Coordinates of C-alpha atoms in Angstrom, one line a residue:
M1 CA -58.8 144.3 -93.0
A2 CA -55.7 145.7 -91.8
D3 CA -52.7 143.8 -90.6
T4 CA -52.0 143.0 -86.9
V5 CA -48.8 143.6 -85.1
F6 CA -48.2 141.7 -81.9
T7 CA -45.3 143.4 -80.2
N8 CA -43.5 143.2 -76.7
V9 CA -44.3 139.6 -76.6
Q10 CA -42.3 136.4 -75.8
I11 CA -42.6 134.3 -79.2
L12 CA -43.0 130.5 -78.1
D13 CA -43.0 129.2 -81.7
G14 CA -43.9 125.7 -81.4
S15 CA -40.8 124.4 -82.8
G16 CA -39.2 123.4 -79.4
D17 CA -36.9 126.4 -79.2
A18 CA -36.8 128.4 -76.1
A19 CA -39.2 131.7 -76.3
V20 CA -37.6 134.7 -77.6
A21 CA -38.8 138.4 -77.4
G22 CA -39.9 139.8 -80.5
E23 CA -42.6 140.8 -82.8
V24 CA -45.0 139.3 -85.4
R25 CA -46.9 140.7 -88.1
V26 CA -50.1 139.0 -89.4
Q27 CA -51.4 139.9 -93.0
G28 CA -54.8 138.1 -93.8
N29 CA -55.0 134.8 -92.5
R30 CA -51.0 134.2 -92.6
I31 CA -48.2 135.3 -90.6
K32 CA -46.4 137.7 -92.8
D33 CA -43.3 138.2 -90.7
V34 CA -41.2 137.2 -87.4
G35 CA -38.4 138.8 -85.9
A36 CA -37.0 141.1 -83.2
K37 CA -38.5 144.2 -85.1
V38 CA -41.3 143.8 -87.8
D39 CA -42.6 146.7 -90.0
H40 CA -45.7 148.6 -88.2
D41 CA -46.7 150.5 -90.9
G42 CA -50.6 150.6 -91.5
A43 CA -51.2 147.7 -89.2
E44 CA -53.3 147.5 -85.8
V45 CA -50.6 147.2 -83.0
I46 CA -51.0 144.8 -80.2
D47 CA -48.9 145.4 -77.2
G48 CA -48.5 142.0 -75.4
G49 CA -47.2 143.6 -72.3
G50 CA -44.6 141.0 -72.2
A51 CA -47.0 138.0 -72.6
T52 CA -46.4 134.6 -74.4
L53 CA -47.5 134.4 -78.1
M54 CA -47.8 130.6 -79.0
P55 CA -49.6 128.6 -81.8
G56 CA -53.1 127.9 -81.1
L57 CA -53.8 124.3 -79.4
V58 CA -54.8 121.3 -81.4
E59 CA -57.1 118.7 -80.0
A60 CA -56.0 115.2 -81.5
H61 CA -59.1 113.3 -79.9
A62 CA -61.9 115.7 -80.1
H63 CA -65.4 114.8 -79.4
P64 CA -67.4 118.4 -79.7
S65 CA -70.9 116.3 -80.1
F66 CA -70.5 114.1 -76.9
T67 CA -72.9 115.1 -74.3
N68 CA -71.0 114.9 -70.9
T69 CA -73.0 111.9 -70.2
T70 CA -72.8 109.2 -67.3
S71 CA -73.5 106.3 -70.0
L72 CA -73.3 105.4 -73.5
E73 CA -77.0 105.0 -73.5
G74 CA -77.5 108.5 -72.5
M75 CA -75.6 109.4 -75.6
G76 CA -78.4 108.5 -77.6
A77 CA -81.2 110.0 -75.7
L78 CA -80.4 113.5 -77.0
P79 CA -83.0 114.6 -80.0
P80 CA -80.7 115.7 -83.1
E81 CA -82.1 119.4 -82.9
E82 CA -80.7 119.9 -79.3
H83 CA -77.9 117.6 -79.9
T84 CA -76.7 120.3 -82.8
L85 CA -76.9 122.9 -80.6
L86 CA -74.9 121.4 -77.9
T87 CA -72.3 120.4 -80.3
M88 CA -72.2 124.0 -81.4
R89 CA -71.7 125.4 -77.9
H90 CA -69.1 122.8 -77.2
A91 CA -66.9 124.0 -80.4
K92 CA -67.2 127.6 -79.3
L93 CA -66.3 126.4 -75.6
L94 CA -63.0 124.7 -77.0
L95 CA -62.1 127.9 -79.1
D96 CA -62.5 129.9 -75.9
Q97 CA -60.1 127.7 -74.2
G98 CA -57.5 128.1 -77.1
F99 CA -58.1 125.1 -79.1
T100 CA -58.1 126.4 -82.6
S101 CA -58.2 123.1 -84.2
L102 CA -59.9 119.8 -83.6
C103 CA -59.0 116.5 -85.0
C104 CA -62.4 114.9 -84.5
A105 CA -62.3 111.0 -83.0
A106 CA -66.0 110.2 -83.4
S107 CA -69.5 112.1 -83.9
A108 CA -72.3 110.8 -81.6
K109 CA -74.7 111.2 -84.6
P110 CA -73.7 110.8 -88.3
R111 CA -73.6 114.6 -89.6
L112 CA -73.2 116.4 -86.4
D113 CA -69.4 117.0 -86.8
I114 CA -69.9 117.7 -90.6
V115 CA -72.8 120.4 -89.9
I116 CA -70.9 122.0 -87.2
R117 CA -67.7 122.1 -89.4
N118 CA -69.4 123.7 -92.6
A119 CA -70.8 126.4 -90.4
I120 CA -67.6 127.4 -88.8
E121 CA -66.1 127.2 -92.2
A122 CA -68.7 129.4 -93.6
G123 CA -68.3 131.8 -90.9
E124 CA -72.0 131.3 -89.5
I125 CA -70.7 130.3 -85.9
P126 CA -67.5 130.6 -84.1
G127 CA -65.4 127.6 -83.6
P128 CA -62.2 125.9 -84.1
R129 CA -61.1 124.2 -87.4
M130 CA -62.3 120.8 -87.5
L131 CA -61.9 117.5 -89.3
A132 CA -65.3 115.9 -89.2
A133 CA -65.4 112.1 -88.1
T134 CA -68.1 109.4 -88.5
P135 CA -69.6 107.8 -85.6
E136 CA -67.8 104.7 -84.3
M137 CA -68.0 102.0 -86.7
T138 CA -68.2 98.9 -84.4
V139 CA -69.3 95.2 -84.8
S140 CA -72.4 93.4 -82.9
G141 CA -70.9 93.3 -79.6
G142 CA -68.4 95.8 -79.9
L143 CA -67.6 99.1 -78.2
G144 CA -70.9 101.0 -78.6
D145 CA -73.3 98.4 -79.4
I146 CA -75.8 99.2 -76.4
R147 CA -78.6 96.9 -77.9
L148 CA -80.5 94.3 -75.9
S149 CA -82.2 91.6 -77.4
H150 CA -85.7 93.0 -76.3
M151 CA -84.8 96.7 -77.1
Q152 CA -83.0 96.8 -80.3
D153 CA -83.6 100.5 -81.3
R154 CA -81.3 102.0 -78.5
Q155 CA -78.5 104.0 -80.0
S156 CA -75.4 105.7 -78.7
F157 CA -72.4 107.0 -80.6
E158 CA -72.0 104.2 -83.0
I159 CA -72.9 102.4 -86.2
I160 CA -73.0 98.7 -86.1
C161 CA -71.6 96.8 -89.3
D162 CA -70.7 93.0 -89.5
G163 CA -68.4 91.9 -92.4
P164 CA -66.4 93.8 -94.8
D165 CA -69.3 94.6 -97.1
E166 CA -71.4 96.6 -94.3
F167 CA -68.2 98.4 -93.4
R168 CA -67.6 99.2 -96.8
K169 CA -71.1 100.4 -97.5
V170 CA -71.2 102.7 -94.5
S171 CA -67.9 104.0 -95.3
R172 CA -69.1 105.0 -98.8
E173 CA -72.2 106.5 -97.4
M174 CA -70.2 108.6 -94.6
C175 CA -67.8 109.9 -97.5
R176 CA -70.8 110.7 -99.4
E177 CA -72.0 112.9 -96.6
G178 CA -68.7 114.6 -96.4
V179 CA -66.5 113.1 -93.4
D180 CA -62.8 113.7 -93.4
T181 CA -62.2 110.8 -91.0
L182 CA -63.7 107.1 -90.9
K183 CA -63.6 106.0 -87.2
I184 CA -63.3 102.2 -86.4
N185 CA -63.5 100.2 -83.2
P186 CA -61.2 97.2 -83.7
S187 CA -61.0 96.5 -79.9
G188 CA -63.1 96.9 -76.9
D189 CA -62.7 98.9 -73.6
E190 CA -62.5 97.8 -70.0
F191 CA -65.9 99.5 -69.2
V192 CA -67.7 97.0 -71.8
P193 CA -68.0 93.6 -70.2
F194 CA -68.7 91.6 -73.4
A195 CA -65.7 93.7 -75.3
K196 CA -62.7 94.5 -73.0
A197 CA -59.8 96.4 -74.0
N198 CA -57.5 93.7 -74.6
Q199 CA -60.2 92.0 -76.9
T200 CA -59.8 92.5 -80.7
V201 CA -63.5 92.4 -82.1
M202 CA -62.9 93.4 -85.7
N203 CA -61.0 91.2 -88.3
D204 CA -58.5 92.1 -91.0
A205 CA -61.2 91.9 -93.6
E206 CA -63.3 94.4 -92.2
V207 CA -60.6 97.0 -91.3
G208 CA -59.3 96.5 -94.8
A209 CA -62.5 97.3 -96.3
V210 CA -62.5 100.8 -94.3
V211 CA -59.1 101.6 -95.3
E212 CA -59.9 100.6 -99.0
V213 CA -62.7 103.2 -99.0
A214 CA -60.7 105.8 -97.5
R215 CA -57.8 105.6 -99.7
S216 CA -60.1 105.5 -103.1
R217 CA -61.9 108.8 -101.5
D218 CA -58.6 110.4 -100.1
K219 CA -59.7 110.3 -96.3
R220 CA -58.2 108.9 -93.4
V221 CA -58.8 106.1 -90.9
A222 CA -58.9 106.5 -87.2
A223 CA -59.2 103.6 -84.8
H224 CA -60.0 103.0 -81.4
A225 CA -57.2 100.2 -80.6
R226 CA -56.5 99.4 -77.1
S227 CA -55.4 96.0 -77.8
A228 CA -52.0 94.8 -79.0
E229 CA -53.5 92.8 -81.8
S230 CA -55.9 95.7 -83.0
V231 CA -52.8 98.0 -83.0
K232 CA -50.9 95.5 -85.0
M233 CA -53.9 95.2 -87.5
C234 CA -53.8 98.9 -87.9
V235 CA -50.4 98.8 -88.9
R236 CA -50.8 96.3 -91.2
H237 CA -53.6 98.0 -93.3
G238 CA -52.2 101.6 -93.0
V239 CA -54.5 103.4 -90.5
E240 CA -53.1 106.7 -89.8
I241 CA -54.4 107.5 -86.4
V242 CA -54.2 105.0 -83.7
Y243 CA -56.3 106.0 -80.5
H244 CA -54.9 104.5 -77.2
A245 CA -52.8 101.9 -78.2
T246 CA -52.4 101.3 -74.3
L247 CA -52.1 97.5 -74.4
C248 CA -49.0 97.4 -77.0
D249 CA -46.8 94.6 -77.0
E250 CA -43.1 94.8 -78.0
E251 CA -44.2 93.7 -81.5
A252 CA -46.8 96.3 -81.7
R253 CA -44.4 98.9 -80.6
D254 CA -41.9 97.9 -83.3
M255 CA -44.5 98.0 -85.8
L256 CA -45.7 101.5 -84.8
E257 CA -42.0 102.5 -84.8
S258 CA -41.6 101.3 -88.4
V259 CA -44.3 103.9 -89.7
K260 CA -43.5 106.6 -87.5
D261 CA -43.3 109.0 -90.2
T262 CA -47.2 108.4 -91.0
V263 CA -48.8 107.3 -87.8
F264 CA -50.2 109.3 -84.7
V265 CA -51.0 107.8 -81.4
A266 CA -53.1 109.7 -79.0
P267 CA -53.4 107.7 -75.5
T268 CA -56.3 109.8 -74.3
L269 CA -54.8 109.6 -70.7
G270 CA -57.8 112.0 -69.6
I271 CA -60.4 109.6 -69.7
T272 CA -58.7 106.9 -67.8
I273 CA -57.4 109.2 -65.2
A274 CA -60.5 110.9 -64.5
T275 CA -62.7 107.9 -64.3
L276 CA -59.8 106.3 -61.9
F277 CA -59.6 108.9 -59.5
E278 CA -62.7 111.6 -60.2
A279 CA -65.7 109.5 -60.9
S280 CA -66.7 108.5 -57.2
D281 CA -69.8 111.1 -57.6
W282 CA -71.2 109.0 -60.3
G283 CA -70.6 105.5 -58.4
I284 CA -67.3 104.7 -60.0
T285 CA -64.9 104.8 -57.0
E286 CA -61.2 104.0 -57.4
E287 CA -61.7 100.5 -56.2
V288 CA -64.2 100.0 -58.9
A289 CA -62.3 101.6 -61.4
T290 CA -59.4 99.3 -60.5
D291 CA -61.5 96.2 -60.5
L292 CA -62.4 97.2 -64.1
G293 CA -59.0 97.0 -65.1
L294 CA -58.5 100.8 -65.4
R295 CA -55.2 101.0 -63.2
R296 CA -53.7 98.3 -64.8
E297 CA -54.2 99.8 -68.1
L298 CA -53.0 103.1 -67.3
E299 CA -49.6 101.7 -65.9
I300 CA -49.1 99.7 -68.9
A301 CA -49.9 102.7 -71.1
V302 CA -47.4 104.9 -69.4
E303 CA -44.7 102.7 -70.1
N304 CA -45.9 102.1 -73.6
M305 CA -46.0 105.9 -74.5
K306 CA -42.6 106.6 -72.7
D307 CA -40.9 104.0 -74.9
L308 CA -42.8 104.8 -78.1
K309 CA -41.9 108.6 -77.5
K310 CA -38.2 107.4 -77.4
R311 CA -38.8 105.7 -80.7
G312 CA -39.7 108.9 -82.5
V313 CA -43.4 108.0 -82.5
R314 CA -45.7 111.1 -82.5
V315 CA -47.7 111.0 -79.4
L316 CA -50.3 113.6 -79.0
P317 CA -52.4 114.7 -76.1
G318 CA -56.2 114.5 -76.7
G319 CA -58.1 112.8 -73.7
D320 CA -61.5 111.4 -74.8
Y321 CA -63.4 114.5 -73.0
G322 CA -67.0 114.3 -73.1
F323 CA -68.3 112.3 -70.2
A324 CA -69.7 113.5 -66.9
W325 CA -66.5 113.0 -65.0
N326 CA -64.4 114.1 -67.8
P327 CA -66.4 116.9 -69.6
V328 CA -65.8 119.0 -72.7
G329 CA -63.7 121.9 -71.6
N330 CA -61.1 120.3 -69.6
N331 CA -59.2 119.3 -72.7
A332 CA -55.8 121.2 -72.0
R333 CA -55.6 119.0 -68.8
D334 CA -53.8 116.4 -71.3
L335 CA -51.0 118.3 -71.5
E336 CA -50.4 118.3 -67.7
H337 CA -51.0 114.7 -67.8
F338 CA -48.3 114.2 -70.2
V339 CA -45.8 116.0 -68.0
N340 CA -47.1 114.3 -64.6
Y341 CA -47.5 110.6 -66.1
L342 CA -45.4 110.3 -69.4
G343 CA -42.2 112.3 -68.2
F344 CA -42.8 115.0 -71.2
S345 CA -41.3 118.4 -70.3
S346 CA -43.7 121.0 -70.6
M347 CA -42.1 122.3 -74.0
D348 CA -42.5 118.4 -75.2
A349 CA -46.2 118.6 -74.4
I350 CA -46.8 122.2 -76.0
V351 CA -45.0 120.8 -79.3
S352 CA -47.0 117.8 -79.3
A353 CA -50.2 119.9 -79.1
T354 CA -49.2 122.7 -81.5
K355 CA -46.4 121.4 -84.2
L356 CA -47.6 117.7 -84.1
G357 CA -51.1 119.0 -84.0
G358 CA -50.7 120.7 -87.4
E359 CA -49.4 117.4 -88.8
I360 CA -52.5 115.5 -87.6
M361 CA -54.6 118.1 -88.8
M362 CA -53.2 117.5 -92.3
K363 CA -51.5 120.9 -92.5
G364 CA -47.9 120.2 -91.2
G365 CA -45.6 123.0 -93.0
E366 CA -48.3 125.6 -92.3
L367 CA -50.2 125.1 -89.0
G368 CA -48.9 124.5 -85.2
Q369 CA -45.8 127.0 -85.3
I370 CA -45.3 130.9 -85.5
R371 CA -43.3 130.9 -88.8
K372 CA -43.5 133.4 -91.9
G373 CA -46.3 131.8 -94.0
Y374 CA -48.0 129.9 -91.6
L375 CA -51.9 130.1 -90.8
A376 CA -52.2 132.7 -88.1
D377 CA -53.8 130.7 -85.2
L378 CA -52.4 132.4 -82.3
L379 CA -52.7 132.6 -78.4
L380 CA -51.6 135.4 -76.4
V381 CA -51.0 133.8 -73.0
D382 CA -50.7 135.6 -69.7
G383 CA -47.6 133.7 -68.1
D384 CA -45.0 131.4 -69.4
P385 CA -46.8 127.8 -70.1
V386 CA -43.0 126.6 -70.4
L387 CA -42.5 127.0 -66.7
D388 CA -46.0 125.8 -65.9
V389 CA -48.2 123.8 -68.7
S390 CA -51.2 124.0 -66.3
I391 CA -52.1 127.6 -67.0
L392 CA -53.4 126.5 -70.5
Q393 CA -56.1 125.3 -68.6
D394 CA -57.4 128.6 -67.1
R395 CA -59.3 130.6 -69.5
S396 CA -58.8 134.0 -68.1
R397 CA -55.0 133.5 -69.0
M398 CA -56.0 133.5 -72.7
L399 CA -55.6 137.3 -73.0
G400 CA -56.1 137.0 -76.9
I401 CA -57.3 134.2 -79.3
M402 CA -56.7 134.6 -83.2
K403 CA -58.2 131.8 -85.8
D404 CA -57.1 132.3 -89.2
G405 CA -56.1 135.8 -88.9
A406 CA -59.1 137.1 -87.3
F407 CA -59.6 137.7 -83.2
H408 CA -61.9 135.4 -81.5
K409 CA -61.0 137.1 -78.0
R410 CA -59.4 140.4 -78.7
P411 CA -56.8 141.5 -76.0
P412 CA -57.6 143.9 -73.2
A413 CA -58.2 147.6 -74.5
M414 CA -55.2 148.8 -72.9
A415 CA -52.9 146.6 -74.6
R416 CA -54.1 147.7 -78.1
S417 CA -52.9 151.0 -80.0
Q418 CA -53.8 152.3 -83.7
Q419 CA -50.7 153.1 -85.5
A420 CA -51.5 155.0 -88.7
A421 CA -50.1 154.3 -92.1
A422 CA -46.7 156.2 -92.5

């Protein structure tokens, strides 16, 4: 495969530095050179026409297997065959929209993430890089437990475990199947009447059992942790990815700051904002959502995330997309939410979704920036996302999408020219 040179582009390198005019040469799946001028010999030359060249986006809380359902019960209704095809389509959709990497936050069925990740890596289907997750490991009466005493076979996105031995056993089984991330639900959620967001439903022994398995298998643990106590529990046991962290108190924030070099926080603003303001067609009016506690949780979350950012904690976008009023494909909205709600600059939001994204993908130092030697996951964007980060939500603005050095979407023909070897 010939090298590729991008010329006449504004290079937004993901470091937080302002974009500069320049050129980038890609060789194989790596960036070979970056500069005002690079060697063109023997390369296919892409004239960007002044467009922005930036790193691919990373979704820090991805659910490619979620079905855009209106209920948790609906998640389990799709048969595994159709569910696999849907997950494949969602993976391609996310790549179409510029997400070249997904840190998956839970799979709707035990092997969906694994199968799709493997097929992408084998080149059998198009899709982003993926870190595959387990379903949400929860307790009886926790988030995801949709059973009724007369309907015990109902399922959603959960595996129910009670006690450290059950959590340990399921974690080992999931490692055997090939997951990258063990997902647990130590707190509830406001839309679950028997396990609210401020309630901590797992105990230390259960969280510790999962972390024990993860460490023995070189895996990571991610946690649905909204309550302050669940966040503290995660920090105590070394959980690396804390999703939500919306109801932190000062002690929880102090603890997160103490591990800021090893922990990631993704508040998932997308689902909360969409449920509050955009779910009325599904019977969830703003008044209903407020009564559920979502407005209060959003207000507290905004202040917590602003504070965590000031403390240097890595806060990443990723909004729990995969429900009817917050569907897969709207994921880039979370960058705009970070600007509008959390006071991030557009540049800050982009760095969180690129440089910090490379770090949550466990490829810090080789992913998420345009630097020599880094993996060539690149977007050619029509416009300047630093001036208006919302343009990243527009698929038509993605002139070119490159993952691992190969084009998923080639720039328009008029922007390309062949240059023979000297």
